[in-house]
PDB file of C-alpha atoms in Angstrom:
ATOM      1  CA  UNK A 215       6.359  40.608   2.785  1.00 94.00           C
ATOM      2  CA  UNK A 216       4.429  38.135   4.900  1.00 97.00           C
ATOM      3  CA  UNK A 217       4.557  38.728   8.646  1.00 97.00           C
ATOM      4  CA  UNK A 218       3.615  36.192  11.328  1.00 96.00           C
ATOM      5  CA  UNK A 219       3.613  36.933  15.033  1.00 94.00           C
ATOM      6  CA  UNK A 220       5.166  34.547  17.547  1.00 92.00           C
ATOM      7  CA  UNK A 221       5.989  34.746  21.238  1.00 91.00           C
ATOM      8  CA  UNK A 222       9.467  35.889  22.293  1.00 90.00           C
ATOM      9  CA  UNK A 223       9.419  33.318  25.064  1.00 88.00           C
ATOM     10  CA  UNK A 224       7.461  30.100  25.601  1.00 78.00           C
ATOM     11  CA  UNK A 225       7.634  27.888  28.716  1.00 77.00           C
ATOM     12  CA  UNK A 226       9.232  24.475  28.260  1.00 79.00           C
ATOM     13  CA  UNK A 227       5.946  22.558  28.450  1.00 75.00           C
ATOM     14  CA  UNK A 228       4.451  24.594  25.566  1.00 72.00           C
ATOM     15  CA  UNK A 229       7.433  24.603  23.217  1.00 71.00           C
ATOM     16  CA  UNK A 230       6.498  23.058  19.894  1.00 68.00           C
ATOM     17  CA  UNK A 231       2.752  23.417  20.441  1.00 70.00           C
ATOM     18  CA  UNK A 232       2.235  27.161  20.076  1.00 79.00           C
ATOM     19  CA  UNK A 233       0.024  27.812  17.066  1.00 85.00           C
ATOM     20  CA  UNK A 234       2.394  30.074  15.128  1.00 87.00           C
ATOM     21  CA  UNK A 235       4.402  26.921  14.394  1.00 87.00           C
ATOM     22  CA  UNK A 236       1.624  25.591  12.114  1.00 88.00           C
ATOM     23  CA  UNK A 237       1.642  28.769  10.049  1.00 92.00           C
ATOM     24  CA  UNK A 238       5.410  29.008   9.856  1.00 93.00           C
ATOM     25  CA  UNK A 239       5.642  25.349   8.820  1.00 90.00           C
ATOM     26  CA  UNK A 240       3.062  25.880   6.057  1.00 92.00           C
ATOM     27  CA  UNK A 241       4.978  28.907   4.801  1.00 95.00           C
ATOM     28  CA  UNK A 242       8.214  26.892   4.746  1.00 93.00           C
ATOM     29  CA  UNK A 243       6.531  23.994   2.899  1.00 91.00           C
ATOM     30  CA  UNK A 244       5.055  26.434   0.373  1.00 93.00           C
ATOM     31  CA  UNK A 245       8.456  28.070  -0.134  1.00 94.00           C
ATOM     32  CA  UNK A 246       7.155  31.489   0.892  1.00 95.00           C
ATOM     33  CA  UNK A 247       9.398  33.945   2.684  1.00 96.00           C
ATOM     34  CA  UNK A 248       8.163  35.622   5.847  1.00 97.00           C
ATOM     35  CA  UNK A 249       9.240  37.695   8.800  1.00 96.00           C
ATOM     36  CA  UNK A 250       8.543  36.451  12.319  1.00 95.00           C
ATOM     37  CA  UNK A 251       7.531  39.366  14.531  1.00 95.00           C
ATOM     38  CA  UNK A 252       8.274  38.319  18.088  1.00 94.00           C
ATOM     39  CA  UNK A 253       5.949  39.721  20.719  1.00 93.00           C
ATOM     40  CA  UNK A 254       6.087  39.698  24.501  1.00 93.00           C
ATOM     41  CA  UNK A 255       3.281  39.323  26.990  1.00 89.00           C
ATOM     42  CA  UNK A 256       3.235  43.107  27.344  1.00 93.00           C
ATOM     43  CA  UNK A 257       2.292  43.402  23.652  1.00 94.00           C
ATOM     44  CA  UNK A 258      -0.715  41.064  23.761  1.00 92.00           C
ATOM     45  CA  UNK A 259      -3.166  43.512  25.339  1.00 91.00           C
ATOM     46  CA  UNK A 260      -2.214  46.592  23.352  1.00 95.00           C
ATOM     47  CA  UNK A 261      -4.900  48.088  21.112  1.00 96.00           C
ATOM     48  CA  UNK A 262      -2.579  47.798  18.100  1.00 95.00           C
ATOM     49  CA  UNK A 263      -2.077  44.063  18.599  1.00 95.00           C
ATOM     50  CA  UNK A 264      -5.737  43.435  19.462  1.00 95.00           C
ATOM     51  CA  UNK A 265      -6.640  45.066  16.139  1.00 95.00           C
ATOM     52  CA  UNK A 266      -4.619  42.297  14.449  1.00 94.00           C
ATOM     53  CA  UNK A 267      -5.480  39.440  16.823  1.00 95.00           C
ATOM     54  CA  UNK A 268      -8.637  40.174  18.852  1.00 94.00           C
ATOM     55  CA  UNK A 269      -7.852  37.458  21.423  1.00 93.00           C
ATOM     56  CA  UNK A 270      -4.275  38.643  22.026  1.00 92.00           C
ATOM     57  CA  UNK A 271      -2.847  35.262  21.046  1.00 92.00           C
ATOM     58  CA  UNK A 272      -0.477  34.135  18.316  1.00 92.00           C
ATOM     59  CA  UNK A 273      -0.372  33.957  15.435  1.00 95.00           C
ATOM     60  CA  UNK A 274      -1.467  37.058  13.649  1.00 95.00           C
ATOM     61  CA  UNK A 275      -0.773  37.054   9.898  1.00 97.00           C
ATOM     62  CA  UNK A 276      -0.431  39.797   7.337  1.00 97.00           C
ATOM     63  CA  UNK A 277       0.622  39.508   3.700  1.00 96.00           C
ATOM     64  CA  UNK A 278      -0.126  42.967   2.330  1.00 94.00           C
ATOM     65  CA  UNK A 279      -3.521  41.848   1.012  1.00 95.00           C
ATOM     66  CA  UNK A 280      -5.136  40.330   4.088  1.00 96.00           C
ATOM     67  CA  UNK A 281      -4.731  40.345   7.826  1.00 96.00           C
ATOM     68  CA  UNK A 282      -5.792  37.160   9.643  1.00 96.00           C
ATOM     69  CA  UNK A 283      -5.776  35.287  12.929  1.00 94.00           C
ATOM     70  CA  UNK A 284      -6.530  31.617  13.806  1.00 91.00           C
ATOM     71  CA  UNK A 285      -3.850  29.243  12.607  1.00 90.00           C
ATOM     72  CA  UNK A 286      -6.174  26.842  10.772  1.00 89.00           C
ATOM     73  CA  UNK A 287      -7.685  29.629   8.682  1.00 91.00           C
ATOM     74  CA  UNK A 288      -4.234  31.049   7.955  1.00 94.00           C
ATOM     75  CA  UNK A 289      -2.884  27.651   6.863  1.00 92.00           C
ATOM     76  CA  UNK A 290      -5.838  27.171   4.489  1.00 91.00           C
ATOM     77  CA  UNK A 291      -5.229  30.669   3.097  1.00 94.00           C
ATOM     78  CA  UNK A 292      -1.556  29.842   2.477  1.00 94.00           C
ATOM     79  CA  UNK A 293      -2.482  26.450   0.996  1.00 92.00           C
ATOM     80  CA  UNK A 294      -4.655  28.110  -1.647  1.00 89.00           C
ATOM     81  CA  UNK A 295      -1.526  29.657  -3.161  1.00 87.00           C
ATOM     82  CA  UNK A 296       0.632  26.537  -3.024  1.00 89.00           C
ATOM     83  CA  UNK A 297       0.411  23.380  -5.139  1.00 88.00           C
ATOM     84  CA  UNK A 298       2.620  21.728  -2.493  1.00 86.00           C
ATOM     85  CA  UNK A 299      -0.147  22.173   0.072  1.00 89.00           C
ATOM     86  CA  UNK A 300      -3.369  22.249  -1.948  1.00 90.00           C
ATOM     87  CA  UNK A 301      -3.996  20.277  -5.151  1.00 91.00           C
ATOM     88  CA  UNK A 302      -5.514  22.105  -8.103  1.00 90.00           C
ATOM     89  CA  UNK A 303      -8.316  19.583  -8.679  1.00 92.00           C
ATOM     90  CA  UNK A 304     -11.591  19.854  -6.761  1.00 93.00           C
ATOM     91  CA  UNK A 305     -11.386  16.327  -5.322  1.00 93.00           C
ATOM     92  CA  UNK A 306      -7.891  16.917  -3.967  1.00 90.00           C
ATOM     93  CA  UNK A 307      -8.840  20.299  -2.528  1.00 90.00           C
ATOM     94  CA  UNK A 308     -11.876  18.738  -0.828  1.00 91.00           C
ATOM     95  CA  UNK A 309      -9.670  16.122   0.848  1.00 90.00           C
ATOM     96  CA  UNK A 310      -7.237  18.761   2.095  1.00 87.00           C
ATOM     97  CA  UNK A 311     -10.073  20.875   3.534  1.00 87.00           C
ATOM     98  CA  UNK A 312     -11.666  17.798   5.130  1.00 88.00           C
ATOM     99  CA  UNK A 313      -8.411  16.798   6.778  1.00 85.00           C
ATOM    100  CA  UNK A 314      -7.786  20.349   8.003  1.00 81.00           C
ATOM    101  CA  UNK A 315     -11.203  20.514   9.671  1.00 81.00           C
ATOM    102  CA  UNK A 316     -10.744  17.002  11.080  1.00 80.00           C
ATOM    103  CA  UNK A 317      -7.467  18.041  12.666  1.00 73.00           C
ATOM    104  CA  UNK A 318      -9.088  21.126  14.152  1.00 67.00           C
ATOM    105  CA  UNK A 319     -11.983  19.117  15.590  1.00 68.00           C
ATOM    106  CA  UNK A 320      -9.643  16.512  17.093  1.00 65.00           C
ATOM    107  CA  UNK A 321      -7.693  19.251  18.849  1.00 57.00           C
ATOM    108  CA  UNK A 322     -10.896  20.858  20.102  1.00 55.00           C
ATOM    109  CA  UNK A 323     -12.086  17.543  21.557  1.00 52.00           C
ATOM    110  CA  UNK A 324      -8.800  17.006  23.378  1.00 50.00           C
ATOM    111  CA  UNK A 325      -8.963  20.463  24.909  1.00 49.00           C
ATOM    112  CA  UNK A 326     -12.542  19.863  26.075  1.00 49.00           C
ATOM    113  CA  UNK A 327     -11.724  16.484  27.635  1.00 51.00           C
ATOM    114  CA  UNK A 328      -8.824  17.959  29.600  1.00 51.00           C
ATOM    115  CA  UNK A 329     -11.143  20.536  31.171  1.00 50.00           C
ATOM    116  CA  UNK A 330      -9.301  23.479  29.666  1.00 49.00           C
ATOM    117  CA  UNK A 331     -11.128  26.067  27.605  1.00 44.00           C
ATOM    118  CA  UNK A 332     -14.527  25.185  29.005  1.00 42.00           C
ATOM    119  CA  UNK A 333     -16.117  27.753  26.698  1.00 41.00           C
ATOM    120  CA  UNK A 334     -15.489  25.398  23.753  1.00 41.00           C
ATOM    121  CA  UNK A 335     -17.812  22.796  25.267  1.00 39.00           C
ATOM    122  CA  UNK A 336     -20.864  24.990  24.634  1.00 37.00           C
TER     123      UNK A 336
END
C-alpha cells in the first residue's frame, strides 16, 4: 500500500499549500489508494523519519518498491503509472515533464523573490 506523510496540524496561513497535497491529489487523480501517515513536529527530527525524508519535511512517499521525498519527483513517479496523468506517447510525456519543471521553477522564483529560503538563490 502507498503511504504518504502529512502534518497532523498546519497553521491557517499554510493550509492548502503544504506539499503533501500535490502528491495526494496526483494519487486521487490516478485512482490509486494510499494511506496518509500524519506526523507531528516531534516526529520530524527523529532518525527514523530523517531516513525517509532527510530534510524532515513532508511529504515522504513509500509504495513498497521505492521510498521518495520531494513532491515534484513523487508526482512524476506516480504519473509514470497513470495514463490520466502521463500520456503514453513521447511527445505527450515530454509536455507533461516540461510543465512539471516549469511549475517547479515558477515556485522557486517566487520563494526567492519573497526573501525566504535564501539558499535557493545560490
